[in-house]
Coordinates of C-alpha atoms and ligand atoms in Angstrom, one line a residue:
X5 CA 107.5 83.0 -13.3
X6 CA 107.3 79.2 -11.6
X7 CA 106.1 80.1 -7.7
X8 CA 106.3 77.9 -4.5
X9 CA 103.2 78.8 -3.0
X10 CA 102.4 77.2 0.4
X11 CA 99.0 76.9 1.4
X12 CA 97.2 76.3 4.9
X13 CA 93.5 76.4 6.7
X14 CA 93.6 77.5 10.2
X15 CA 90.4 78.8 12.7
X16 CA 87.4 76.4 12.9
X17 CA 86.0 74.7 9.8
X18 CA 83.2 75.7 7.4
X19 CA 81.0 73.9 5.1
X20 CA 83.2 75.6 2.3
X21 CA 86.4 75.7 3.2
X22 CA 87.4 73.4 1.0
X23 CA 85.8 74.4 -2.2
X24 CA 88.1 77.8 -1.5
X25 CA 91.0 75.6 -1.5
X26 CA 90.1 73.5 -4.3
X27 CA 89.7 76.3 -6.8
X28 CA 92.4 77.9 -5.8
X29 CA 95.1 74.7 -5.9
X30 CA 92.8 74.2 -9.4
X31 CA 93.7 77.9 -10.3
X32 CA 97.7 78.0 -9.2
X33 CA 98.6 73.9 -10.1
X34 CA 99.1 74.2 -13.7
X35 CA 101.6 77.0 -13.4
X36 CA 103.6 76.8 -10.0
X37 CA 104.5 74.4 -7.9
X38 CA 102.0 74.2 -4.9
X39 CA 102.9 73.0 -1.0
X40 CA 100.1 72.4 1.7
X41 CA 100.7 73.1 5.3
X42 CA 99.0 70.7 7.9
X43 CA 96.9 71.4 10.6
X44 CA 97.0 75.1 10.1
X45 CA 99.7 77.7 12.0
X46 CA 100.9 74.8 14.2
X47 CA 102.0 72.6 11.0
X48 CA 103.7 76.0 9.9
X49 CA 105.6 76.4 12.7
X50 CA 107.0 72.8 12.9
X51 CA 107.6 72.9 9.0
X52 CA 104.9 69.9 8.3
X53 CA 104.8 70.3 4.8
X54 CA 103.1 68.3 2.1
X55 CA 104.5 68.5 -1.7
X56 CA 101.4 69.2 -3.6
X57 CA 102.3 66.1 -6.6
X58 CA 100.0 65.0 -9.0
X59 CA 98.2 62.6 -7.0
X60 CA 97.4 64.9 -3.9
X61 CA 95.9 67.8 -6.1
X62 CA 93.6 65.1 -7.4
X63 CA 92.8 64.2 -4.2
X64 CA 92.2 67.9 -3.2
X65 CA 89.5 68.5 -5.8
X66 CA 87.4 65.5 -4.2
X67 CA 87.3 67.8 -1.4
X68 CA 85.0 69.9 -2.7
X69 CA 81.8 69.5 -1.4
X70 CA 83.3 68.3 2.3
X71 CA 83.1 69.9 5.4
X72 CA 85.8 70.5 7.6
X73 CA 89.5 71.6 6.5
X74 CA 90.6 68.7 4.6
X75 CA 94.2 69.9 5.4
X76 CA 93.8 69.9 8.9
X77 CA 93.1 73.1 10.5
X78 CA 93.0 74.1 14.9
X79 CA 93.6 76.8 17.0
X80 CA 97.0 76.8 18.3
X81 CA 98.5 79.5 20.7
X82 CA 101.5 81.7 18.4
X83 CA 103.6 84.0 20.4
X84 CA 106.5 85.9 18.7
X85 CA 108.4 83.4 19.1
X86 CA 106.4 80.9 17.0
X87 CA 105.4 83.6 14.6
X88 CA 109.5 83.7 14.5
X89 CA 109.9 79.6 13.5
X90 CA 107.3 79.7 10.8
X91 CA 109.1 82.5 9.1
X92 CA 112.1 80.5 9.4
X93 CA 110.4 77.4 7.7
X94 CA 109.2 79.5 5.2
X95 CA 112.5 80.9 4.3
X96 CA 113.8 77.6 4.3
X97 CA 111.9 75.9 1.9
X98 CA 112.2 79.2 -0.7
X99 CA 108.3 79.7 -0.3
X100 CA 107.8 82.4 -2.6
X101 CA 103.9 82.8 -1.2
X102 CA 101.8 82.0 1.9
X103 CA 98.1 81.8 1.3
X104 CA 95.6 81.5 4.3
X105 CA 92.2 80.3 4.6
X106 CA 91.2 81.7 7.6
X107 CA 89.1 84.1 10.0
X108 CA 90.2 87.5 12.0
X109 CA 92.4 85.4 13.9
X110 CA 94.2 84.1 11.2
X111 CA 94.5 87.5 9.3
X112 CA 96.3 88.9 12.7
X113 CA 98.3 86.1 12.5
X114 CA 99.3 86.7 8.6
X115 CA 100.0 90.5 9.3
X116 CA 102.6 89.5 11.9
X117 CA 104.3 87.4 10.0
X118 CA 104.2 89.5 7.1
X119 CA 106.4 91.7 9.5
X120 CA 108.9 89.1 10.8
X121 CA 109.9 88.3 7.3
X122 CA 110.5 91.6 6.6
X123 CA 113.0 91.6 9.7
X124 CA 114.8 87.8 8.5
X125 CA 115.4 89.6 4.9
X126 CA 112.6 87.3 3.4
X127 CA 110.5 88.3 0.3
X128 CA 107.1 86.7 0.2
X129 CA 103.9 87.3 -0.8
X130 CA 101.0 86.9 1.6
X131 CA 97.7 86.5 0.6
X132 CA 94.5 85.7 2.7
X133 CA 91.6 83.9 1.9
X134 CA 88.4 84.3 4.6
X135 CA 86.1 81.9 6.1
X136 CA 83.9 82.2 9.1
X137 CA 81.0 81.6 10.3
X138 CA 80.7 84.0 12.8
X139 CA 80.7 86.5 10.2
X140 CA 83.0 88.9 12.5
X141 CA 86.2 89.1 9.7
X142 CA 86.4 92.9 8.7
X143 CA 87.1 94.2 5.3
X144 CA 84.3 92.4 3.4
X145 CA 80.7 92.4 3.3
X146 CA 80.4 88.9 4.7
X147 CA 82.5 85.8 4.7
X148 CA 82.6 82.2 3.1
X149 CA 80.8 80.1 6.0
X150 CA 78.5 82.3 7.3
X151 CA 75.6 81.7 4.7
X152 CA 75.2 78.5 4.9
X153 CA 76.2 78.6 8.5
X154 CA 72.7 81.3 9.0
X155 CA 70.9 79.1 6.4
X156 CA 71.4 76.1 9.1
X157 CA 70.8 78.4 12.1
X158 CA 67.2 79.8 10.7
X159 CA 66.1 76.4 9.5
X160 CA 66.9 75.1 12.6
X161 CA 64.7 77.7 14.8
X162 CA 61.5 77.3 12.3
X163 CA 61.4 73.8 12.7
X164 CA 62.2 73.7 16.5
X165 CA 59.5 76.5 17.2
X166 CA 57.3 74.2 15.1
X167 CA 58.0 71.1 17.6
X168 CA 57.7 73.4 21.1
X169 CA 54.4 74.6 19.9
X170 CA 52.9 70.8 19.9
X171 CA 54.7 69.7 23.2
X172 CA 53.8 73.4 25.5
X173 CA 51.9 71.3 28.5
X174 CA 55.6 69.3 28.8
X175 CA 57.5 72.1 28.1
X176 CA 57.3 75.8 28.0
X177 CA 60.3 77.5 27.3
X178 CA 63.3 76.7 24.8
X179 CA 66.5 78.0 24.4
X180 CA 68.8 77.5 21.5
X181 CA 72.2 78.6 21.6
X182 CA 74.1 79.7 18.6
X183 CA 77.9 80.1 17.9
X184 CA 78.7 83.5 16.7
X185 CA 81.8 84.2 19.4
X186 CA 81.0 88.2 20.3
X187 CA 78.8 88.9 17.1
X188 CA 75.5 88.3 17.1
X189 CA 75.1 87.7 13.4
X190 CA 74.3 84.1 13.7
X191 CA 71.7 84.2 16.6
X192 CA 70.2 87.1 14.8
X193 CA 70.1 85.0 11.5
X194 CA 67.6 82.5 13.6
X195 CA 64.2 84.5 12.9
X196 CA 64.6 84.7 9.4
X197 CA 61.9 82.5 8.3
X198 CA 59.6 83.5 11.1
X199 CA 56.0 84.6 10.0
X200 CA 53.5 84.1 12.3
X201 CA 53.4 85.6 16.2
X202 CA 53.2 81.9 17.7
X203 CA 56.6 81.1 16.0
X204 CA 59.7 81.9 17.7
X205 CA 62.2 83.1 18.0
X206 CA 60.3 85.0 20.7
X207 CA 63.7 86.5 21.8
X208 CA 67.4 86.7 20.6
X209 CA 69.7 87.5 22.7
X210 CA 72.9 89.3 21.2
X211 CA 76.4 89.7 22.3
X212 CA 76.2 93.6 21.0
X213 CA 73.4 94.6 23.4
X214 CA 73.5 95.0 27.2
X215 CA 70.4 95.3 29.7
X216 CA 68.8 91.9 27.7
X217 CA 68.3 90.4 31.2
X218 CA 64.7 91.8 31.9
X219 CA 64.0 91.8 28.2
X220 CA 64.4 88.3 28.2
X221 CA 61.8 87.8 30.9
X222 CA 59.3 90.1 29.6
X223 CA 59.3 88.5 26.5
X224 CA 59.2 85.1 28.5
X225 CA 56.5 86.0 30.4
X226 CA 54.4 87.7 27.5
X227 CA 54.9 84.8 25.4
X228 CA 54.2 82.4 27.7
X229 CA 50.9 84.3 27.8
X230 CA 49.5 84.6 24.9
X231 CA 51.2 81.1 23.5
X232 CA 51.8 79.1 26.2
X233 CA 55.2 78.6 25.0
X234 CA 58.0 81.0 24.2
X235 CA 61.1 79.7 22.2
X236 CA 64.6 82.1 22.3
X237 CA 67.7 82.1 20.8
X238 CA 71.1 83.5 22.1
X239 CA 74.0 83.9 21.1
X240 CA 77.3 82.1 23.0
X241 CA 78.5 85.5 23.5
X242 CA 75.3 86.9 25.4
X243 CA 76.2 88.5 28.5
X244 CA 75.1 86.3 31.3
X245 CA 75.5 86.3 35.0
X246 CA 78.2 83.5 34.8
X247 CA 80.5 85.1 31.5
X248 CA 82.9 86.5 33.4
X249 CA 84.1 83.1 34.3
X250 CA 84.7 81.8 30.9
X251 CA 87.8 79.2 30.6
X252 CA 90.6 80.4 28.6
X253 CA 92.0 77.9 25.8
X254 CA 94.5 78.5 23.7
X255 CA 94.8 82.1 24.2
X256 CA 90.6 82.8 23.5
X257 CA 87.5 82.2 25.9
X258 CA 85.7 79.1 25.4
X259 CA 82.4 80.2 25.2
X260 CA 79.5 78.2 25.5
X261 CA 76.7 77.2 28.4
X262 CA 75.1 80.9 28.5
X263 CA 71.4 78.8 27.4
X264 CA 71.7 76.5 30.4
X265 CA 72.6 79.4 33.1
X266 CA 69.1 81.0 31.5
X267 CA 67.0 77.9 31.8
X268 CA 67.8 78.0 35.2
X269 CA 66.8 81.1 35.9
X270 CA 63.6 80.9 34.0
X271 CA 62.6 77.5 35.5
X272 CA 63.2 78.9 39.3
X273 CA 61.2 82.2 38.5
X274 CA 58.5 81.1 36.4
X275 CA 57.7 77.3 37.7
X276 CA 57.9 76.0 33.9
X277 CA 60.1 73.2 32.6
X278 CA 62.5 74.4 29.9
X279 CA 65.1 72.9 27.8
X280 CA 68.5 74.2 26.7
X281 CA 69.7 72.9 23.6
X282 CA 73.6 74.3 21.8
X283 CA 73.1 74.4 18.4
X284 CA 76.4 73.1 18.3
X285 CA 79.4 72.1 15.4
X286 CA 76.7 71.1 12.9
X287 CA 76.0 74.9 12.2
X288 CA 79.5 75.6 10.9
X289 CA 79.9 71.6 9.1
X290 CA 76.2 70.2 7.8
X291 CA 76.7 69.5 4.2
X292 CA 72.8 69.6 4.0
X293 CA 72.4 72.9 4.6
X294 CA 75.1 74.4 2.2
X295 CA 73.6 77.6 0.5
X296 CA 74.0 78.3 -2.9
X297 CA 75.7 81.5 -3.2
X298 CA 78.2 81.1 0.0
X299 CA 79.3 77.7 -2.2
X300 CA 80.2 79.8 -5.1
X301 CA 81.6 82.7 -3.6
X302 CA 84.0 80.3 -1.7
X303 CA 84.8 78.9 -5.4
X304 CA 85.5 82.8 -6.9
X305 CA 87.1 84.0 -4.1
X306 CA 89.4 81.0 -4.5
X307 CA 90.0 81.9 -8.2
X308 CA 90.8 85.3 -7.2
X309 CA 93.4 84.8 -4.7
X310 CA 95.2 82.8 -8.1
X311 CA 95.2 86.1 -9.7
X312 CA 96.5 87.5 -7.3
X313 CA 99.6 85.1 -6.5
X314 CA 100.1 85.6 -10.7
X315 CA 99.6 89.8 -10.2
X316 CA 102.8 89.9 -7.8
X317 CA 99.8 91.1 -5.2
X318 CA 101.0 90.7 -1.2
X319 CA 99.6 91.9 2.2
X320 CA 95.5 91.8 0.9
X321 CA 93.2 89.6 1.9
X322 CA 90.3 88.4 -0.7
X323 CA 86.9 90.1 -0.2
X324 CA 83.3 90.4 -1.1
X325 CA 81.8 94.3 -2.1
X326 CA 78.2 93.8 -2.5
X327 CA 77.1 96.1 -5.5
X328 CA 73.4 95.8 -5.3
X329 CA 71.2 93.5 -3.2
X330 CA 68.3 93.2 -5.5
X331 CA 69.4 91.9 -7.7
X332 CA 72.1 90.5 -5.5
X333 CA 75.6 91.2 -7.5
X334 CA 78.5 91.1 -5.8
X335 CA 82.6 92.3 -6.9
X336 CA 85.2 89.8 -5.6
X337 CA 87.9 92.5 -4.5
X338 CA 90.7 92.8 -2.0
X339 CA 91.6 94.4 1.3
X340 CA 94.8 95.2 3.0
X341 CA 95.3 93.1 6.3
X342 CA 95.5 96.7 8.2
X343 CA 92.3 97.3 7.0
X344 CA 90.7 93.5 8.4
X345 CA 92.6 94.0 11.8
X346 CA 91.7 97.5 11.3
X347 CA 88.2 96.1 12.3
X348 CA 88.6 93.9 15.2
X349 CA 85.6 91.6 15.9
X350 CA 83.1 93.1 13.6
X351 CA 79.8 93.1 15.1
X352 CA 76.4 92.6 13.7
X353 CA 75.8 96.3 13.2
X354 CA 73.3 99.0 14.9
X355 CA 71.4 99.4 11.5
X356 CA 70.7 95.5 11.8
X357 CA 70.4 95.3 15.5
X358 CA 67.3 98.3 15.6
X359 CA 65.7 96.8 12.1
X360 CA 65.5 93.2 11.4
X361 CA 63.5 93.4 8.5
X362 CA 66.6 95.2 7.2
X363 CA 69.0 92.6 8.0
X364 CA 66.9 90.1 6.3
X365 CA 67.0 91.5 3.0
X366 CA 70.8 92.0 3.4
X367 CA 70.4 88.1 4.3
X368 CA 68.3 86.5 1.9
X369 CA 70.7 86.1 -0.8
X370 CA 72.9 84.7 1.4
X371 CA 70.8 82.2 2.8
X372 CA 69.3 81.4 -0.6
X373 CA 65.9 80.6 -0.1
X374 CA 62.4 81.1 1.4
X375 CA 60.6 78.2 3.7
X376 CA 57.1 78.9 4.1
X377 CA 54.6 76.9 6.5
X378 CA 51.2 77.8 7.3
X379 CA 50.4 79.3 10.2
X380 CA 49.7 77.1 13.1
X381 CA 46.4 75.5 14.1
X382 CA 44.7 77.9 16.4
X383 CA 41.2 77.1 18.6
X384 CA 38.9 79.8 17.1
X385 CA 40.0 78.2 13.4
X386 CA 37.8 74.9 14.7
X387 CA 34.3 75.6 13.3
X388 CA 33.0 72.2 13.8
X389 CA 34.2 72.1 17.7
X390 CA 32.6 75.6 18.4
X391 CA 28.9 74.1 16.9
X392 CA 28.5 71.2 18.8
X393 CA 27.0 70.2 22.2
X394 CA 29.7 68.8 24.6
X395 CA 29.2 66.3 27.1
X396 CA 28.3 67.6 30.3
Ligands
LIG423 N1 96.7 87.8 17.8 C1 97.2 86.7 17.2 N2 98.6 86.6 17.2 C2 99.2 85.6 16.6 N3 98.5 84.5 16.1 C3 97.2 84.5 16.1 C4 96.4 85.6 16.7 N4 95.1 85.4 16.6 C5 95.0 84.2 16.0 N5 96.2 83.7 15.7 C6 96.5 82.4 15.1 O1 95.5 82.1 14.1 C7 94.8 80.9 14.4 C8 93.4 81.0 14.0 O2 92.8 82.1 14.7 P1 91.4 81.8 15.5 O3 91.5 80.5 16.3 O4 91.1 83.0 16.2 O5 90.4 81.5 14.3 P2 89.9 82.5 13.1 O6 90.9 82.5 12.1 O7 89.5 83.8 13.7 O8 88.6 81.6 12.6 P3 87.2 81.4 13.4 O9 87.1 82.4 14.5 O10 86.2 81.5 12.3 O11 87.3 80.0 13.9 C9 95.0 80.7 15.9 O12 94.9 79.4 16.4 C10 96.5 81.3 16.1 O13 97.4 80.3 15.7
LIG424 O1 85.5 74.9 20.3 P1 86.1 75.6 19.1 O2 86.7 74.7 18.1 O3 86.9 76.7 19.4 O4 84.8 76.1 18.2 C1 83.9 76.9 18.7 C2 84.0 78.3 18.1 O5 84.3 78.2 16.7 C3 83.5 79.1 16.0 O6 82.6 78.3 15.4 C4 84.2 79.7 14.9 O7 84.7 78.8 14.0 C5 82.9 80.0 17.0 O8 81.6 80.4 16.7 C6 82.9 79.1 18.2 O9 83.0 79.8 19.4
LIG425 MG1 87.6 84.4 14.5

């Protein structure tokens, strides 16, 4: 049977997004008629609809390999009552399916209005598709986003600590801040390629642990001692003297600023100069750092999400089962949205937290490769200094 299916992007952007949403418009087009919702949940509720024709399912596939949500995505506050008007537009247009691309945020947001149409009398299925790069969606062993988001995040650190360790009599300490929202999955992605004591990340600080204040300093301080340097990461969603205070937008904290309160603190108490630097929107958009895997799980899980639209399948979201991790095989499967919100904010787990090692292999096939320098120039390595006479 010929389906309307109305599709939409909504939470922040990935580097993948869009290949979800090109195989799956790839997937669906031949057989049903396909209509794309813009700028996420807000473009439901006001009914901006775009007729998926010829022309702009071409145009979709070009999206492929480009960051951002070509369809326009945002955050955008839905009470009942807005959850209420998208239903209508829904019903109004005879969608016969709704298909996500989203986060936990945007599976809530399905699950409710799954609900409401059941109370306006309208039969649709509802499908979800995730992406994030927090990595904090439930119901699947990781999300489209987060490996090439990690990938950027642990590339970034190596190279950084590689730069602090030439510059240490200008500056001393560094602090890089990752996004992650209350799971520490991406700040504890940043010591992945870390091999030798003088590298950092010296510290991460995570959202899931408490009492990291005086950790952080020891580790400062012990650093700074045997290095002359010290380089952490933390996550946004570190607990910090000034979180409490966070600015609310759009219903959520804007977090954010947590590495400058630090630097602070560290410059007062320890006389060094420090930097703070925010890792910033380039960890969930660099087309450069695009891992391998995360690209073509984004592609299947698209494909899946077809099937399902043809199966009659409703109220699931797309996920990933890992089978084995060496060889890495994954399942693509489904989930009920109970089971996401079920969930919550999934944090980077005590297993992880108490055994990196552990969470690297778990990691590696996400992030897809292996960077290996050699290990830094150290004094005693200089045979030739060591032997001659110095002037006096
Ligand atoms: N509890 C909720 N009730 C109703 N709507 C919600 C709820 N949570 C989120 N939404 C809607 O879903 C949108 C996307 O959610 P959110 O901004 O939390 O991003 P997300 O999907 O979690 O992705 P990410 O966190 O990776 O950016 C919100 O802007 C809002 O419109
Ligand atoms: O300022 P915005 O658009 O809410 O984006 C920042 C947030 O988006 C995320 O990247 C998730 O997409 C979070 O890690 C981060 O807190
Ligand atoms: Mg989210």
């Amino acid at each position: 049977m010929k389906k309307r299916i109305v599709i939409g992007q909504a939470g922040g952007p990935t580097a993948v997004i869009n290949a979800s949403l090109a195989s799956l418009t790839e997937a669906l087009a031949p057989k049903h008629d396909v209509t794309f919702v813009l700028n996420g949940y807000e473009g439901l509720a006001e009914g901006n609809f775009l007729e998926g024709n010829a022309n702009l399912l071409e145009r979709i596939q070009m999206y492929k390999n480009v960051p951002g949500a070509c369809l326009g995505s945002g955050r955008f506050m839905s009470s009942m009552e807005v959850i209420e008007k998208m239903c209508w537009q829904l019903k109004y247009i005879q969608a016969d399916a709704l298909i996500m691309i989203g986060g936990n945020g945007t599976m809530q947001a399905l699950h409710l209005i799954e609900k409401e149409l059941a109370n306006i009398g309208a039969d649709l299925q509802l499908i979800g598709i995730p992406k994030t790069v927090d990595n904090d969606l439930g119901g699947t062993d990781h999300s489209p986003g987060f490996g090439s988001a990690a990938r950027y995040v642990a590339h970034t650190v190596a190279d950084s600590s590689r730069d602090l360790m030439a510059m240490n009599n200008f500056e001393q300490v560094r602090i890089l801040e990752t996004m992650g929202r209350n799971s520490g999955w991406l700040a504890g992605a940043s010591g992945f390629f870390k091999e030798y004591e003088e590298e950092g990340p010296h510290f991460i600080g995570l959202p899931e642990t408490s009492n990291t204040h005086e950790q952080l300093f020891q580790s400062v301080e012990a650093s700074l001692k045997s290095h002359g340097q010290a380089l952490l990461v933390v996550s946004e969603g570190m607990f910090w003297k000034d979180s409490l205070n966070a600015e609310h937008k759009n219903g959520r904290a804007v977090l954010g600023g947590v590495s400058a309160q630090i630097k602070s603190s560290l410059e007062e108490y320890f006389k060094i100069s420090a930097r703070a630097e925010v890792l910033g929107m380039n960890q969930r958009s660099s087309s450069l750092y695009v891992s391998e895997s995360d690209k073509q799980e984004a592609i299947e899980i698209g494909v899946k999400a077809a099937h399902l639209i043809n199966e009659n399948v409703s109220g699931q979201m797309v996920c990933i089962e890992r089978i084995s991790n060496l060889p890495y095989h994954v399942k693509i499967n489904t989930t009920s949205f109970k089971n996401v919100i079920k969930e919550g904010e999934r944090a980077l787990p005590e297993k992880f937290i108490n055994d990196r090692k552990r969470y690297y292999e778990w990691l590696r096939p996400l992030i897809g490769d292996t960077l290996s320098y050699p290990p830094p120039l150290r004094k005693e390595d200089n045979i030739y200094a060591s032997s001659i006479d110095r002037p006096k």
